[in-house]
Amino acid sequence: MSEKLATLSFSDGTPSVDFPVLGGTVGPEVIDVRALYAKTGKFTYDPGFMSTASCRSNITYIDGDQGILQYRGYPIEQLAEHCDFLEVAYLILNGELPNQEQKATFVDIIKHHTMVHEQLSRFYSGFRRDAHPMAVLCGVVGALSAFYHDSIDIHDARSREISAFRLIAKLPTITAMTYKYSVGQPFRYPKNSLSYVENFLYMMFGTPCEDYTPNPVLTRAMERILILHADHEQNASTSTVRLAGSTGANPFACISAGIASLWGPAHGGANEAVLKMLAEIDDAKNIPAFIKRVKEKDGHAMLMGFGHRVYKNYDPRAKIIQKTCHEVLEELDLKDDKLFKLAIALEKVALEDDYFVKRKLYPNVDFYSGIVYKALSIPVSMFTAIFALARTVGWIAQWNELISDPDQKIGRPRQLFMGATRREFVPMNKRK
Ligand code: SDX
């Protein structure tokens, strides 16, 4: 079959040039413009990567118009219903769902990497108690590369594998320690008789005076939330991890870069921002005034937890989280939770408003997740840290894919230069 080509022609008489058109297994084709500069002396201009595929990937597929999300081909709805988080982590990392034996081995390995180097716990005392958990997380995860020198050889497959185990196993410990430090309680060591998620909740809420027995409904809810956040194609933080990884930086440093990128309110920080927004709106009677401010773009007001670069339809994760929200509030006898009711009312107003309809703005993963976290007694400032805990799996899988991709090169975009052209130096006494 002959190669499909795209022809670029110019209005100034420059000869036209052909570029190969590449097809994936599903999703839009891409035009391979790698030779564009060599052939024409021109670059593409695409701030925000609106039309740019930055890599080939086999991990996560999204169809934004249909509201479809699949990890390694499996629909997110099925994985969220039938799997636990470590099973999904195995799938994302290895490409296949584990059989019973593979799952047991994986869980066992992760369990035996949950403790952090004792000296790492002393790292925390350098932070203020009121530091934002994401600030602490960036620092402590970055510091892992100072503790685990034996697994930072990125060219050694075994070394990469061990650093992946370490990151997935230690993130719950580090995240829970971040919380404990902020409230002045002693750190809890991991308890390996518990599951991954139970252990996280135990390290968050157990104290030496009172043991914590995780509630199965709440554990399941957290399990599901972690699954929904585990990977999401080439989003901003994943692209940050890939860009950092393209320089040959070690995996702990790359994941720390991803955490920093996730923190922003336009990305993972939106879950915290949604709760702040709901608290500010306070009552359903104030929704019209808030929506008016958003539409008038008054003081950068935004409907947080709404809109997505890829989804121009309901984010499938938001649907699952909304259902989980119902289950959790029912279990905790909080059916009349004020924030949940307010969120439902706000969503309804927005989905019927022309401004949001025209721009195809729907609730995203962050719109309801905060209400579940809050019901689980997780403080608002910890929300994005839990997103980071879950996304670590996706970041590692994407980083691994980058390292083994023969097309991989250092990420180095170019620019459309709009500054001053060459001019001669003016001595100080001659400057106006
Ligand atoms: C995540 O990319 C991923 O996959 C991310 C993520 C993942 O799992 O990794 O899914 C996680 O980051 C979810 C998104 C969380 N962020 C928020 O909820 C913050 C609010 N949302 C927006 O900031 C925004 O919608 C983005 C950042 C999510 C998407 O931005 P785009 O694609 O660049 O779109 P845009 O900002 O250019 O918006 C297009 C129009 C603009 O209006 P006009 O200039 O055309 O008049 O829609 C408006 C925007 O002002 N708009 C909103 C809005 N989102 C977009 N207006 C009001 N409220 C909003 N939330």
XYZ file of C-alpha atoms and ligand atoms in Angstrom:
492
model
C 0.000 0.000 0.000
C 1.393 3.410 -0.920
C 2.197 5.807 1.887
C -0.472 8.432 2.619
C 0.901 11.956 2.257
C -0.139 15.452 3.261
C 0.980 18.240 0.956
C 1.906 21.626 2.323
C 1.741 24.419 -0.242
C 2.736 28.074 0.079
C 1.144 31.206 -1.374
C 4.549 32.826 -2.113
C 5.695 30.439 -4.803
C 7.825 28.219 -2.498
C 7.558 24.661 -3.856
C 5.083 22.445 -2.018
C 6.346 19.672 0.262
C 4.928 16.252 1.172
C 4.765 14.779 4.661
C 3.818 11.235 5.697
C 0.462 10.788 7.418
C 0.665 8.202 10.215
C -2.256 6.213 11.558
C -2.603 4.784 15.046
C -4.746 1.784 16.032
C -7.601 4.193 16.790
C -7.993 7.984 16.969
C -6.977 10.819 14.655
C -4.146 10.380 12.168
C -1.065 12.545 12.635
C 1.069 14.388 10.091
C 4.730 13.575 10.649
C 6.305 17.041 10.430
C 9.710 16.106 11.826
C 11.391 16.956 8.520
C 9.525 20.263 8.113
C 12.408 22.496 9.205
C 14.970 20.578 7.162
C 12.757 20.764 4.063
C 11.375 24.300 4.390
C 13.339 26.208 7.061
C 10.042 26.754 8.873
C 8.597 25.561 12.199
C 5.026 24.810 13.201
C 3.450 27.222 15.715
C 1.256 25.504 18.294
C 1.262 27.052 21.773
C -0.477 24.762 24.237
C -0.008 21.819 21.826
C -3.563 22.254 20.493
C -2.781 20.109 17.412
C 0.426 18.344 18.322
C 1.029 14.678 19.170
C 4.253 14.751 21.186
C 4.910 11.004 21.145
C 3.650 7.549 20.187
C 2.012 5.777 23.115
C 0.349 2.428 23.838
C -0.955 3.243 27.310
C -4.099 5.391 27.479
C -6.643 6.277 24.815
C -9.164 9.111 25.065
C -11.946 10.000 22.634
C -12.944 13.436 23.836
C -16.050 13.777 21.662
C -17.502 10.438 22.720
C -16.352 10.692 26.351
C -14.310 7.477 26.137
C -11.308 6.624 28.322
C -9.400 3.331 28.093
C -6.263 2.093 29.843
C -4.463 -0.406 27.576
C -7.744 -0.886 25.692
C -9.959 -1.557 28.724
C -12.829 0.915 29.331
C -12.403 2.891 32.536
C -15.938 1.950 33.668
C -15.044 -1.776 33.670
C -11.724 -1.270 35.449
C -13.305 0.973 38.097
C -16.030 -1.598 38.688
C -13.991 -4.808 38.812
C -10.386 -4.015 39.757
C -8.450 -2.720 42.692
C -5.823 -0.028 42.256
C -2.754 -2.285 42.188
C -4.348 -4.478 39.527
C -4.847 -1.379 37.368
C -1.326 -0.213 38.185
C 0.016 -3.560 36.924
C -2.051 -3.185 33.746
C -0.840 0.352 33.083
C 2.788 -0.579 33.719
C 2.873 -3.929 31.905
C 0.179 -3.691 29.236
C -1.833 -6.725 30.425
C -4.102 -7.473 33.366
C -2.250 -9.727 35.802
C -3.274 -13.340 36.413
C -3.686 -14.415 40.030
C -0.041 -15.315 40.519
C 1.285 -12.176 38.810
C -1.031 -10.037 40.931
C 0.039 -11.739 44.177
C 3.726 -11.269 43.319
C 3.209 -7.608 42.376
C 1.251 -6.848 45.566
C 3.929 -8.592 47.622
C 6.730 -6.580 46.016
C 4.909 -3.288 46.513
C 4.173 -4.153 50.159
C 7.847 -4.755 50.793
C 8.844 -1.308 49.554
C 6.345 0.746 51.593
C 8.737 1.994 54.283
C 10.863 5.041 53.598
C 14.502 5.434 54.649
C 14.358 6.480 58.313
C 16.465 9.541 57.583
C 13.892 10.718 55.050
C 11.416 11.211 57.910
C 13.744 13.841 59.354
C 13.502 15.744 56.096
C 9.964 16.799 57.072
C 11.057 18.823 60.103
C 12.724 21.290 57.730
C 9.286 22.347 56.492
C 6.860 24.698 58.204
C 3.866 22.835 59.622
C 1.549 25.026 57.544
C 3.402 24.331 54.263
C 1.116 23.262 51.434
C 1.235 19.439 51.116
C 2.141 19.741 47.413
C 5.189 21.859 48.332
C 6.286 19.168 50.773
C 5.563 16.392 48.268
C 7.673 18.040 45.523
C 10.579 18.286 47.969
C 10.347 14.843 49.573
C 9.775 12.927 46.319
C 12.647 14.834 44.689
C 14.775 13.897 47.725
C 14.223 10.178 47.054
C 16.988 10.410 44.453
C 19.333 11.354 47.293
C 18.378 8.180 49.178
C 18.038 5.470 46.534
C 21.208 5.835 44.471
C 21.105 2.153 43.611
C 18.076 2.527 41.320
C 18.769 5.650 39.297
C 20.588 4.123 36.329
C 17.954 4.855 33.691
C 19.646 2.597 31.117
C 19.317 -0.489 33.308
C 15.894 -2.172 33.046
C 16.105 -3.726 36.531
C 17.036 -0.375 38.031
C 14.050 1.257 36.316
C 11.790 -1.495 37.613
C 12.981 -1.078 41.208
C 12.528 2.678 41.131
C 8.969 2.119 39.807
C 8.203 -0.256 42.708
C 9.704 2.196 45.168
C 7.726 5.159 43.893
C 4.379 3.331 43.808
C 4.956 1.780 47.241
C 6.304 4.845 48.996
C 3.946 7.539 47.669
C 1.135 6.596 50.122
C 3.632 6.599 53.009
C 5.123 9.946 51.991
C 1.673 11.489 51.372
C 0.312 10.302 54.740
C 3.489 11.559 56.477
C 2.902 14.951 54.854
C -0.558 15.043 56.451
C 0.647 13.801 59.846
C 3.378 16.432 59.908
C 0.876 19.201 59.096
C -1.349 18.260 62.055
C 1.541 17.580 64.435
C 0.782 13.874 64.884
C 3.422 11.107 64.899
C 4.090 9.341 61.618
C 2.545 5.882 61.296
C 4.702 3.147 59.824
C 3.013 1.164 57.048
C 1.249 -2.036 58.088
C 1.786 -4.705 55.475
C -1.173 -6.854 56.544
C -3.398 -4.173 54.995
C -4.162 -3.591 51.323
C -2.536 -0.669 49.494
C -5.533 1.624 50.004
C -6.354 0.443 53.551
C -2.747 1.048 54.467
C -2.887 4.589 53.117
C -6.039 5.361 55.130
C -4.474 3.716 58.202
C -1.306 5.845 57.889
C -3.477 8.964 57.418
C -5.908 8.398 60.276
C -4.412 5.893 62.737
C -2.658 7.181 65.867
C -0.596 5.363 68.514
C -3.525 5.830 70.935
C -6.268 4.584 68.684
C -6.082 2.087 65.859
C -7.949 2.805 62.643
C -10.058 0.121 61.040
C -10.775 1.118 57.454
C -14.448 1.039 56.458
C -14.894 -1.219 53.359
C -17.238 1.197 51.543
C -14.851 4.095 52.040
C -11.860 1.954 51.100
C -13.614 0.936 47.889
C -14.404 4.582 47.128
C -10.766 5.556 47.558
C -9.689 2.554 45.478
C -11.965 3.721 42.664
C -10.766 7.322 42.865
C -7.153 6.198 42.574
C -8.028 4.043 39.538
C -9.740 7.003 37.845
C -6.708 9.225 38.385
C -4.029 6.679 37.445
C -3.245 7.890 33.922
C -4.590 10.294 31.343
C -2.586 10.344 28.143
C -0.297 13.346 27.508
C -1.754 15.812 30.051
C 0.406 18.694 31.365
C 2.043 16.844 34.277
C 2.714 13.699 32.220
C 4.233 15.834 29.484
C 6.362 17.493 32.180
C 7.572 14.077 33.353
C 8.355 13.104 29.759
C 10.189 16.378 29.068
C 12.260 16.006 32.248
C 12.853 12.325 31.381
C 14.014 13.215 27.866
C 17.115 14.861 29.361
C 18.137 11.627 31.096
C 17.090 12.884 34.564
C 16.467 10.131 37.130
C 12.892 8.880 37.733
C 12.543 10.390 41.223
C 13.484 13.829 39.864
C 11.089 13.393 36.911
C 8.142 12.424 39.131
C 8.879 15.381 41.383
C 8.678 17.625 38.275
C 5.318 16.010 37.465
C 4.044 16.763 40.968
C 4.994 20.432 40.563
C 3.141 20.609 37.262
C 0.070 18.870 38.650
C -0.218 21.421 41.465
C -1.586 24.223 39.243
C -5.316 25.036 39.548
C -5.859 24.545 35.793
C -4.698 20.920 36.278
C -4.715 18.716 39.415
C -5.034 21.689 41.754
C -8.595 22.116 40.486
C -9.981 19.590 43.016
C -8.930 21.880 45.861
C -10.170 24.928 43.955
C -13.629 23.343 43.473
C -14.127 23.014 47.214
C -12.985 26.584 47.765
C -15.392 27.729 45.039
C -18.314 25.821 46.582
C -17.495 27.275 50.000
C -17.461 30.748 48.454
C -20.813 30.250 46.682
C -22.135 28.824 49.953
C -25.809 28.666 48.984
C -27.776 27.726 45.841
C -29.327 31.196 45.812
C -25.872 32.624 45.029
C -25.314 30.414 41.951
C -26.773 32.857 39.362
C -24.514 35.683 40.559
C -21.468 33.381 40.491
C -22.273 32.097 36.986
C -22.709 35.701 35.826
C -19.211 36.552 37.122
C -17.773 33.496 35.349
C -19.440 34.438 32.046
C -18.220 38.006 32.326
C -14.731 36.634 33.156
C -14.861 38.953 36.168
C -11.568 38.800 38.099
C -10.585 35.560 36.311
C -13.621 33.807 37.861
C -13.951 30.263 36.482
C -16.227 27.353 37.096
C -13.552 25.098 38.586
C -13.895 21.399 37.800
C -15.464 22.251 34.436
C -13.949 22.125 30.961
C -11.237 19.979 29.458
C -8.794 20.249 26.582
C -9.790 16.844 25.228
C -13.289 16.074 26.531
C -15.942 18.020 24.661
C -18.481 15.750 26.310
C -18.976 14.487 29.875
C -15.656 13.286 31.363
C -16.417 9.569 31.979
C -14.491 9.767 35.257
C -16.791 12.521 36.557
C -19.797 10.243 36.036
C -18.195 7.431 38.052
C -17.094 9.791 40.808
C -20.575 11.279 41.043
C -21.942 7.766 41.632
C -19.211 7.026 44.182
C -20.093 10.293 45.892
C -23.697 9.059 46.352
C -22.468 5.753 47.827
C -20.064 7.407 50.263
C -22.561 10.008 51.453
C -25.166 7.273 51.940
C -22.737 5.118 53.927
C -21.841 8.066 56.150
C -25.454 9.139 56.471
C -24.638 12.440 54.800
C -27.247 12.225 52.032
C -28.169 15.827 52.657
C -24.583 17.025 52.427
C -24.760 20.722 51.649
C -21.732 20.798 49.333
C -22.892 17.822 47.272
C -26.338 19.367 46.797
C -24.732 22.663 45.868
C -22.433 20.941 43.346
C -25.389 19.140 41.721
C -27.326 22.410 41.494
C -24.312 24.243 40.054
C -23.721 21.507 37.474
C -27.377 21.646 36.392
C -27.322 25.433 35.940
C -24.073 25.288 33.957
C -25.168 22.430 31.685
C -28.289 24.421 30.727
C -26.456 27.710 30.174
C -25.587 28.792 26.649
C -22.079 29.951 27.633
C -21.085 26.436 28.761
C -23.107 24.617 26.073
C -21.501 26.592 23.228
C -17.995 25.984 24.572
C -18.746 22.303 25.321
C -17.785 22.691 28.970
C -18.726 19.676 31.109
C -17.725 18.534 34.609
C -14.259 16.969 34.684
C -12.631 14.496 37.088
C -12.054 17.227 39.680
C -15.645 18.436 40.030
C -16.916 15.741 42.415
C -13.714 14.119 43.728
C -13.248 16.754 46.439
C -16.690 16.045 47.895
C -15.747 12.373 48.276
C -12.384 13.270 49.839
C -14.071 15.667 52.235
C -16.581 12.994 53.268
C -13.593 10.710 53.948
C -12.264 13.436 56.326
C -9.369 14.319 54.051
C -8.477 18.012 54.396
C -8.889 20.171 51.312
C -5.166 20.971 51.050
C -4.424 17.214 50.670
C -6.679 16.656 47.636
C -4.069 17.299 44.953
C -1.506 15.223 46.841
C -3.828 12.219 46.534
C -4.183 12.895 42.804
C -0.359 12.830 42.631
C -0.225 9.535 44.547
C -2.510 7.895 41.973
C -0.969 9.558 38.904
C 2.511 8.356 39.914
C 1.613 5.037 38.262
C 0.808 6.714 34.940
C 3.850 8.980 35.134
C 6.146 5.992 35.643
C 4.561 4.005 32.805
C 4.862 6.993 30.457
C 8.455 7.633 31.566
C 9.314 3.975 30.938
C 7.705 4.150 27.509
C 9.749 7.258 26.704
C 13.019 5.635 27.770
C 12.420 2.600 25.545
C 11.147 4.560 22.510
C 13.719 4.550 19.658
C 12.237 7.872 18.428
C 12.929 9.530 21.773
C 15.068 12.663 21.665
C 15.614 15.467 24.135
C 12.451 17.624 24.156
C 13.437 20.957 22.688
C 10.720 23.147 21.115
C 11.562 26.226 19.056
C 9.860 29.643 18.986
C 8.524 32.442 16.853
C 10.895 35.221 17.868
C 9.192 38.602 18.302
C 11.903 40.531 20.192
C 14.455 43.108 19.111
C 16.640 42.315 16.131
C 20.391 42.909 16.313
C 21.407 46.344 17.599
C 24.685 47.834 18.821
C 25.599 48.177 22.498
C 25.026 51.665 23.931
C 27.414 52.787 26.714
C 25.721 53.892 29.964
C 26.551 57.610 29.461
C 24.888 57.605 26.030
C 21.618 55.884 27.118
C 18.487 58.024 27.307
C -7.242 17.995 34.798
O -5.368 17.313 30.298
C -5.757 16.381 31.119
O -5.969 15.233 30.747
C -5.925 16.820 32.582
C -6.656 15.878 33.526
C -5.820 14.635 33.841
O -6.407 13.629 34.283
O -4.581 14.693 33.722
O -7.910 15.486 33.009
C -6.861 16.550 34.924
O -6.373 18.829 34.769
C -8.709 18.380 34.667
C -8.936 19.870 34.407
C -8.988 20.606 35.763
N -9.071 22.056 35.600
C -10.162 22.773 35.900
O -11.210 22.245 36.250
C -9.969 24.275 35.819
C -11.090 24.892 34.998
N -10.950 24.498 33.622
C -10.250 25.331 32.693
O -9.163 26.035 33.209
C -10.044 24.728 31.318
O -11.256 24.226 30.904
C -8.919 23.700 31.070
C -7.564 24.204 31.520
C -9.238 22.402 31.786
C -8.859 23.434 29.539
O -8.393 24.575 28.908
P -8.327 24.766 27.294
O -8.556 23.528 26.588
O -7.073 25.525 26.989
O -9.561 25.704 26.981
P -9.633 27.266 27.091
O -9.046 27.710 28.418
O -9.013 27.862 25.882
O -11.185 27.525 27.115
C -11.963 27.701 25.966
C -13.066 28.651 26.297
C -12.541 30.009 26.832
O -13.565 30.966 26.549
P -13.419 31.981 25.321
O -12.025 32.607 25.428
O -13.553 31.140 24.093
O -14.488 32.968 25.519
O -13.875 28.148 27.387
C -13.758 28.999 28.540
C -12.471 29.812 28.314
O -12.508 31.033 29.030
N -13.605 28.095 29.709
C -14.212 28.278 30.863
C -13.854 27.191 31.664
N -13.035 26.384 30.987
C -12.882 26.948 29.773
N -15.010 29.242 31.307
C -15.460 29.133 32.563
N -15.167 28.124 33.416
C -14.364 27.135 32.981
N -14.041 26.130 33.790
